[in-house]
Amino acid sequence: MTVEIMFGNGFPEIHKDTSPIQTLLSNQQDCHWYEETIDDDLKWSFALNSVLHKGTSEYQEIALLDTKHFGKVLVIDGKMQSAERDEFIYHECLIHPALLFHPNPKTVFIMGGGEGSAAREILKHKTIEKVVMCDIDQEVVDFCKRFLTVNSDAFCNKKLELVIKDAKAELEKREEKFDIIVGDLADPVEGGPCYQLYTKSFYQNILKPKLNPNGIFVTQAGPAGIFTHKEVFTSIYNTMKQVFKYVKAYTAHVPSFADTWGWVMASDQEFEVEIKEIDQRIEERVKGELMYLNAPSFLSAATLNKTISLALERETEVYSEENARFIHGHGVAYRHT
């Protein structure tokens, strides 16, 4: 028998499965599992030690899971956002390319980023003077502070200004401009709080005016694998092309996501840094060692395969409130007994 605790509605639902595969699983040692639907006929699951936190905030469904293979895992609206063992891949790719391509980044605005990992990576840069992290959900920030101790120093850093507010409203009201704006947002899921922050109108009317003249915007852009790149990755890229003169997409495999992931950065200034200079800038600017990103890995990340390159080139859809794409699927925690 499988007992499923559905994150979707907040109430337990019990389902019985008598298939041969399920019978085999049922005979194994009692074990809790997390299962995420990647597509209608594809699921990804892994064993749990415990559920550290599960609840529904004012804005979204939240879970913090302690997994056997990936360590602590943050799940929002049923989709994994980061895992302790490999989150460095996602966050180094999100943060460091934009900061390294900028000639002298001093101020950064993070949209989202409540777990603190994006701020942690930004604060490794010696030139940084101020980081504003704006997350809509106080509950996410609070339990990440409590459980994700790897980011404790970032949350305590005097250069970090934490704002609990909608990032769109906060950017709109601020008079100051920033060298870098980061979109460390939850994936765009239908009914979630973040999808409007991927739209052309937001980029054009609110975000871009808050960048300094040589400023760079970078955002996570969802799955970018052979089978998943058309979910949101290509449309986010094409949307940013409508607003900025120079747009660069890059990807990396993130094991806990069971897919290749995509990021897009954009600016009205050309990305002129030679690849060979990246390692030099890392050595000069970054405190401590990066675990993933260096010049060769970024060159590899920005070298896209033929399928992805053609899809980006041919994409015509522009992300808008009326014409939004959403990430597929949801997550479930359950127990074999």
Coordinates of N, CA and C in Angstrom, one line a residue, residues 126-294:
K126 N 34.4 41.1 -3.9 CA 35.0 42.1 -3.0 C 34.5 43.5 -3.4
T127 N 34.0 43.7 -4.6 CA 33.5 45.0 -5.0 C 32.1 45.4 -4.5
I128 N 31.4 44.4 -4.0 CA 30.0 44.6 -3.6 C 29.9 45.5 -2.4
E129 N 29.0 46.5 -2.5 CA 28.8 47.4 -1.4 C 27.4 47.3 -0.8
K130 N 26.4 46.8 -1.6 CA 25.0 46.7 -1.1 C 24.3 45.7 -1.9
V131 N 23.6 44.8 -1.1 CA 22.7 43.8 -1.7 C 21.3 44.0 -1.1
V132 N 20.3 44.2 -2.0 CA 18.9 44.2 -1.5 C 18.3 42.9 -1.9
M133 N 17.8 42.1 -1.0 CA 17.1 40.9 -1.3 C 15.6 41.1 -0.9
C134 N 14.8 41.0 -2.0 CA 13.4 41.2 -1.8 C 12.6 40.0 -2.1
D135 N 12.1 39.4 -1.0 CA 11.3 38.2 -1.2 C 9.9 38.4 -0.6
I136 N 8.9 37.9 -1.3 CA 7.5 38.2 -0.9 C 7.0 37.4 0.3
D137 N 7.8 36.3 0.6 CA 7.2 35.4 1.6 C 8.1 35.3 2.9
Q138 N 7.6 35.9 3.9 CA 8.3 35.9 5.2 C 8.6 34.5 5.7
E139 N 7.6 33.6 5.5 CA 7.7 32.3 6.1 C 8.8 31.5 5.4
V140 N 9.0 31.7 4.1 CA 10.1 31.0 3.4 C 11.5 31.5 4.0
V141 N 11.6 32.8 4.1 CA 12.8 33.4 4.7 C 13.1 32.9 6.1
D142 N 12.1 32.9 6.9 CA 12.2 32.5 8.3 C 12.7 31.0 8.5
F143 N 12.0 30.1 7.7 CA 12.5 28.7 7.9 C 13.8 28.4 7.2
C144 N 14.1 29.2 6.2 CA 15.4 29.0 5.6 C 16.5 29.5 6.5
K145 N 16.3 30.6 7.2 CA 17.2 31.1 8.2 C 17.4 30.0 9.3
R146 N 16.3 29.3 9.6 CA 16.4 28.4 10.7 C 17.1 27.1 10.3
F147 N 16.8 26.6 9.1 CA 17.3 25.3 8.7 C 18.5 25.3 7.8
L148 N 18.7 26.3 6.9 CA 19.8 26.3 6.0 C 20.9 27.1 6.6
T149 N 21.6 26.5 7.5 CA 22.6 27.2 8.3 C 23.9 27.6 7.4
V150 N 24.0 27.0 6.3 CA 25.1 27.4 5.4 C 25.1 28.8 5.0
N151 N 23.9 29.4 5.0 CA 23.7 30.8 4.6 C 23.6 31.8 5.8
S152 N 23.9 31.4 7.0 CA 23.8 32.2 8.2 C 24.6 33.5 8.1
D153 N 25.9 33.4 7.6 CA 26.7 34.5 7.5 C 26.2 35.5 6.5
A154 N 25.6 35.1 5.4 CA 25.0 36.0 4.4 C 23.8 36.8 5.1
F155 N 23.0 36.1 5.8 CA 21.8 36.8 6.4 C 22.3 37.8 7.5
C156 N 23.5 37.6 8.1 CA 24.0 38.5 9.1 C 24.9 39.6 8.5
N157 N 25.2 39.5 7.3 CA 26.1 40.5 6.7 C 25.5 41.9 6.6
K158 N 26.2 42.9 7.0 CA 25.7 44.3 7.1 C 25.4 44.9 5.7
K159 N 26.0 44.3 4.7 CA 25.8 44.8 3.3 C 24.4 44.3 2.8
L160 N 23.8 43.3 3.4 CA 22.5 42.8 3.0 C 21.3 43.6 3.6
E161 N 20.5 44.0 2.8 CA 19.2 44.6 3.2 C 18.1 43.7 2.8
L162 N 17.4 43.1 3.8 CA 16.3 42.2 3.5 C 15.0 42.9 3.5
V163 N 14.2 42.8 2.5 CA 12.9 43.4 2.3 C 11.9 42.3 2.1
I164 N 10.8 42.3 2.9 CA 9.7 41.3 2.7 C 8.6 42.1 1.9
K165 N 8.5 41.9 0.6 CA 7.6 42.6 -0.2 C 7.6 42.0 -1.6
D166 N 6.5 42.3 -2.3 CA 6.5 42.0 -3.7 C 7.6 42.7 -4.5
A167 N 8.5 42.0 -5.2 CA 9.6 42.6 -5.9 C 9.2 43.6 -6.9
K168 N 8.1 43.3 -7.6 CA 7.6 44.3 -8.6 C 7.3 45.6 -7.9
A169 N 6.6 45.6 -6.8 CA 6.2 46.9 -6.2 C 7.4 47.5 -5.6
E170 N 8.4 46.7 -5.0 CA 9.6 47.3 -4.4 C 10.5 48.0 -5.4
L171 N 10.7 47.3 -6.5 CA 11.5 47.9 -7.6 C 10.9 49.2 -8.1
E172 N 9.6 49.2 -8.3 CA 8.9 50.3 -8.9 C 9.0 51.5 -8.0
K173 N 9.0 51.4 -6.7 CA 9.0 52.5 -5.8 C 10.4 53.1 -5.5
R174 N 11.4 52.2 -5.7 CA 12.8 52.7 -5.4 C 13.3 53.7 -6.4
E175 N 13.9 54.7 -5.9 CA 14.5 55.7 -6.7 C 15.9 55.3 -7.2
E176 N 16.6 54.5 -6.4 CA 18.0 54.1 -6.8 C 18.0 53.1 -7.9
K177 N 19.2 53.1 -8.6 CA 19.4 52.1 -9.6 C 20.5 51.1 -9.2
F178 N 20.6 50.0 -9.9 CA 21.5 48.9 -9.5 C 22.4 48.5 -10.7
D179 N 23.5 48.0 -10.3 CA 24.5 47.5 -11.3 C 24.0 46.1 -11.8
I180 N 23.4 45.3 -10.9 CA 22.9 44.0 -11.3 C 21.6 43.8 -10.7
I181 N 20.6 43.2 -11.5 CA 19.4 42.7 -10.9 C 19.3 41.3 -11.2
V182 N 18.9 40.5 -10.2 CA 18.9 39.0 -10.2 C 17.5 38.5 -10.1
G183 N 17.0 37.7 -10.9 CA 15.7 37.0 -10.8 C 15.9 35.6 -10.2
D184 N 16.0 35.5 -8.9 CA 16.1 34.1 -8.3 C 14.7 33.8 -7.8
L185 N 13.8 33.6 -8.7 CA 12.4 33.4 -8.5 C 12.0 31.9 -8.5
A186 N 10.9 31.6 -7.8 CA 10.3 30.3 -8.0 C 9.9 30.1 -9.5
D187 N 9.9 28.9 -9.9 CA 9.4 28.6 -11.3 C 8.0 29.2 -11.5
P188 N 7.8 29.6 -12.7 CA 6.4 30.1 -13.1 C 5.4 28.9 -13.1
V189 N 4.6 28.8 -12.1 CA 3.6 27.8 -12.0 C 2.3 28.5 -12.0
E190 N 1.3 27.9 -12.6 CA 0.0 28.5 -12.7 C -0.6 28.7 -11.3
G191 N -1.0 30.0 -11.1 CA -1.6 30.4 -9.8 C -0.5 30.8 -8.8
G192 N 0.8 30.7 -9.1 CA 1.9 31.1 -8.2 C 2.1 32.6 -8.3
P193 N 2.9 33.1 -7.4 CA 3.1 34.6 -7.3 C 4.1 35.2 -8.2
C194 N 4.8 34.3 -9.0 CA 6.0 34.8 -9.7 C 5.9 35.0 -11.2
Y195 N 4.9 34.5 -11.8 CA 5.0 34.5 -13.3 C 4.9 35.9 -13.9
Q196 N 4.3 36.8 -13.2 CA 4.3 38.2 -13.8 C 5.7 38.8 -13.8
L197 N 6.6 38.3 -13.1 CA 8.0 38.8 -13.1 C 8.8 38.2 -14.2
Y198 N 8.2 37.5 -15.1 CA 8.9 37.0 -16.3 C 8.3 37.7 -17.6
T199 N 7.5 38.7 -17.4 CA 6.8 39.3 -18.6 C 7.5 40.4 -19.2
K200 N 7.2 40.7 -20.5 CA 7.9 41.8 -21.2 C 7.5 43.1 -20.6
S201 N 6.3 43.3 -20.2 CA 5.9 44.6 -19.6 C 6.7 44.9 -18.3
F202 N 6.9 43.8 -17.5 CA 7.7 44.0 -16.3 C 9.1 44.4 -16.6
Y203 N 9.7 43.6 -17.5 CA 11.1 43.9 -17.9 C 11.3 45.3 -18.4
Q204 N 10.4 45.7 -19.3 CA 10.5 46.9 -20.0 C 10.2 48.1 -19.2
N205 N 9.1 48.1 -18.4 CA 8.6 49.2 -17.8 C 9.0 49.4 -16.3
I206 N 9.4 48.3 -15.7 CA 9.8 48.4 -14.3 C 11.3 48.0 -14.0
L207 N 11.7 46.9 -14.6 CA 13.0 46.4 -14.2 C 14.1 47.2 -15.0
K208 N 14.0 47.3 -16.3 CA 15.1 47.9 -17.0 C 15.4 49.4 -16.6
P209 N 14.4 50.2 -16.3 CA 14.7 51.5 -15.8 C 15.5 51.6 -14.5
K210 N 15.5 50.5 -13.7 CA 16.2 50.4 -12.5 C 17.6 49.9 -12.6
L211 N 18.1 49.7 -13.8 CA 19.5 49.3 -14.0 C 20.3 50.5 -14.4
N212 N 21.5 50.6 -13.8 CA 22.5 51.6 -14.2 C 22.9 51.4 -15.7
P213 N 23.5 52.4 -16.3 CA 23.7 52.4 -17.8 C 24.4 51.1 -18.3
N214 N 25.4 50.6 -17.5 CA 26.1 49.3 -17.9 C 25.6 48.1 -17.1
G215 N 24.3 48.2 -16.6 CA 23.8 47.2 -15.8 C 23.4 45.9 -16.5
I216 N 23.4 44.8 -15.7 CA 23.0 43.5 -16.3 C 21.9 42.9 -15.5
F217 N 20.9 42.3 -16.2 CA 19.9 41.6 -15.6 C 20.1 40.1 -15.9
V218 N 20.0 39.2 -14.8 CA 20.1 37.8 -15.0 C 18.9 37.1 -14.3
T219 N 18.4 36.1 -14.9 CA 17.3 35.3 -14.3 C 17.5 33.8 -14.5
Q220 N 17.0 33.1 -13.5 CA 16.8 31.7 -13.8 C 15.7 31.5 -14.8
A221 N 15.8 30.6 -15.7 CA 14.8 30.5 -16.8 C 14.2 29.1 -17.0
G222 N 14.3 28.3 -15.9 CA 13.6 27.0 -16.0 C 14.4 25.9 -16.6
P223 N 13.7 24.7 -16.8 CA 14.4 23.6 -17.4 C 14.8 23.9 -18.9
A224 N 16.0 23.4 -19.3 CA 16.5 23.7 -20.6 C 17.0 22.4 -21.3
G225 N 16.4 21.3 -20.9 CA 16.8 20.0 -21.5 C 16.3 19.8 -22.9
I226 N 16.7 18.8 -23.5 CA 16.2 18.4 -24.9 C 14.7 18.3 -24.9
F227 N 14.1 17.8 -23.9 CA 12.6 17.6 -23.9 C 11.9 18.7 -23.2
T228 N 12.5 19.6 -22.5 CA 11.9 20.5 -21.6 C 12.1 22.0 -21.9
H229 N 13.0 22.3 -22.9 CA 13.4 23.7 -23.1 C 12.3 24.6 -23.6
K230 N 11.2 24.0 -24.1 CA 10.1 24.8 -24.7 C 9.1 25.1 -23.6
E231 N 9.2 24.6 -22.4 CA 8.3 24.9 -21.3 C 8.3 26.4 -21.1
V232 N 9.4 27.0 -20.7 CA 9.5 28.4 -20.4 C 10.8 29.0 -20.9
F233 N 11.9 28.2 -21.0 CA 13.2 28.7 -21.3 C 13.3 29.5 -22.6
T234 N 12.8 29.0 -23.7 CA 12.9 29.7 -24.9 C 12.0 31.0 -24.9
S235 N 10.9 30.9 -24.3 CA 10.0 32.1 -24.3 C 10.6 33.2 -23.4
I236 N 11.2 32.9 -22.3 CA 11.9 33.9 -21.4 C 13.0 34.5 -22.2
Y237 N 13.8 33.7 -22.9 CA 14.9 34.2 -23.7 C 14.4 35.2 -24.8
N238 N 13.4 34.8 -25.5 CA 12.8 35.6 -26.5 C 12.2 36.9 -26.0
T239 N 11.6 36.8 -24.8 CA 11.0 38.0 -24.2 C 12.1 39.0 -23.8
M240 N 13.2 38.5 -23.3 CA 14.3 39.5 -22.9 C 14.9 40.1 -24.2
K241 N 14.9 39.4 -25.3 CA 15.4 39.9 -26.6 C 14.6 41.1 -27.0
Q242 N 13.3 41.2 -26.7 CA 12.5 42.3 -27.1 C 12.8 43.6 -26.3
V243 N 13.5 43.4 -25.2 CA 13.7 44.5 -24.2 C 15.2 45.0 -24.2
F244 N 16.1 44.0 -24.3 CA 17.6 44.3 -24.2 C 18.3 44.1 -25.5
K245 N 19.4 44.8 -25.8 CA 20.1 44.7 -27.0 C 20.9 43.4 -27.1
Y246 N 21.5 43.0 -25.9 CA 22.3 41.8 -25.9 C 21.8 40.8 -24.9
V247 N 21.6 39.6 -25.3 CA 21.0 38.5 -24.5 C 21.8 37.3 -24.6
K248 N 22.2 36.7 -23.5 CA 23.0 35.4 -23.5 C 22.4 34.4 -22.7
A249 N 22.1 33.2 -23.3 CA 21.6 32.1 -22.6 C 22.7 31.1 -22.3
Y250 N 22.6 30.4 -21.2 CA 23.5 29.3 -20.9 C 22.8 28.3 -20.0
T251 N 23.4 27.1 -19.9 CA 22.7 26.0 -19.3 C 23.8 25.1 -18.5
A252 N 23.3 24.3 -17.5 CA 24.1 23.4 -16.8 C 23.2 22.3 -16.3
H253 N 23.8 21.1 -16.1 CA 23.0 20.0 -15.5 C 23.0 20.1 -14.0
V254 N 21.8 20.0 -13.4 CA 21.7 20.1 -12.0 C 21.1 18.7 -11.6
P255 N 21.9 17.8 -11.0 CA 21.4 16.5 -10.7 C 20.1 16.4 -9.9
S256 N 19.9 17.2 -8.9 CA 18.7 17.1 -8.1 C 17.5 17.5 -8.9
F257 N 17.6 18.3 -10.0 CA 16.5 18.7 -10.8 C 16.2 17.7 -11.9
A258 N 17.1 16.7 -12.0 CA 16.9 15.6 -13.0 C 16.8 16.2 -14.4
D259 N 17.5 17.3 -14.7 CA 17.4 17.9 -16.0 C 18.6 18.9 -16.1
T260 N 18.7 19.4 -17.3 CA 19.6 20.6 -17.6 C 18.8 21.8 -17.2
W261 N 19.4 22.8 -16.6 CA 18.7 24.0 -16.2 C 19.3 25.2 -17.0
G262 N 18.4 26.3 -17.2 CA 18.8 27.4 -18.0 C 18.8 28.7 -17.2
W263 N 19.6 29.6 -17.6 CA 19.7 31.0 -17.1 C 19.9 31.9 -18.3
V264 N 19.4 33.1 -18.2 CA 19.5 34.1 -19.3 C 20.0 35.4 -18.6
M265 N 21.0 36.0 -19.2 CA 21.4 37.4 -18.8 C 21.3 38.3 -19.9
A266 N 21.1 39.6 -19.6 CA 20.8 40.6 -20.7 C 21.3 42.0 -20.2
S267 N 21.7 42.8 -21.2 CA 22.2 44.1 -21.0 C 22.1 44.9 -22.3
D268 N 22.2 46.2 -22.2 CA 22.3 47.1 -23.3 C 23.7 47.4 -23.7
Q269 N 24.6 46.8 -22.8 CA 26.1 46.9 -23.1 C 26.5 45.5 -23.5
E270 N 27.4 45.4 -24.5 CA 27.8 44.1 -25.0 C 28.7 43.4 -24.0
F271 N 28.5 42.1 -23.9 CA 29.3 41.2 -23.0 C 30.7 41.1 -23.6
E272 N 31.6 41.9 -23.3 CA 32.9 42.0 -24.0 C 34.1 41.3 -23.3
V273 N 33.9 40.7 -22.2 CA 35.0 40.0 -21.5 C 35.4 38.7 -22.2
E274 N 36.6 38.6 -22.5 CA 37.1 37.4 -23.1 C 37.0 36.2 -22.1
I275 N 36.8 35.0 -22.6 CA 36.6 33.9 -21.8 C 37.9 33.7 -20.9
K276 N 39.0 33.9 -21.5 CA 40.3 33.7 -20.8 C 40.4 34.7 -19.6
E277 N 39.7 35.8 -19.6 CA 39.8 36.8 -18.5 C 38.9 36.4 -17.3
I278 N 38.0 35.4 -17.5 CA 37.1 35.1 -16.5 C 37.8 34.6 -15.3
D279 N 38.7 33.6 -15.5 CA 39.5 33.0 -14.3 C 40.3 34.1 -13.6
Q280 N 40.8 35.1 -14.4 CA 41.6 36.2 -13.8 C 40.7 37.0 -12.9
R281 N 39.5 37.3 -13.4 CA 38.5 38.1 -12.6 C 38.1 37.3 -11.3
I282 N 37.9 36.0 -11.5 CA 37.5 35.2 -10.3 C 38.6 35.3 -9.2
E283 N 39.8 35.2 -9.7 CA 41.0 35.2 -8.7 C 41.1 36.6 -8.1
E284 N 40.8 37.7 -8.8 CA 41.0 39.0 -8.3 C 39.8 39.5 -7.4
R285 N 38.6 39.1 -7.8 CA 37.4 39.6 -7.2 C 36.7 38.8 -6.2
V286 N 36.8 37.4 -6.3 CA 36.0 36.5 -5.5 C 36.8 36.0 -4.3
K287 N 36.2 36.1 -3.1 CA 36.8 35.6 -1.9 C 36.4 34.1 -1.8
G288 N 37.5 33.3 -1.6 CA 37.3 31.9 -1.4 C 37.2 31.2 -2.8
E289 N 36.9 29.9 -2.8 CA 36.9 29.1 -4.0 C 35.5 28.8 -4.5
L290 N 35.3 29.0 -5.8 CA 34.1 28.5 -6.4 C 34.1 27.0 -6.6
M291 N 33.0 26.3 -6.4 CA 33.0 24.9 -6.5 C 32.7 24.4 -8.0
Y292 N 32.1 25.2 -8.8 CA 31.6 24.8 -10.1 C 32.2 25.7 -11.2
L293 N 32.0 27.0 -11.1 CA 32.2 27.9 -12.2 C 33.7 28.3 -12.4
N294 N 34.1 28.1 -13.6 CA 35.4 28.7 -14.0 C 35.3 29.1 -15.5

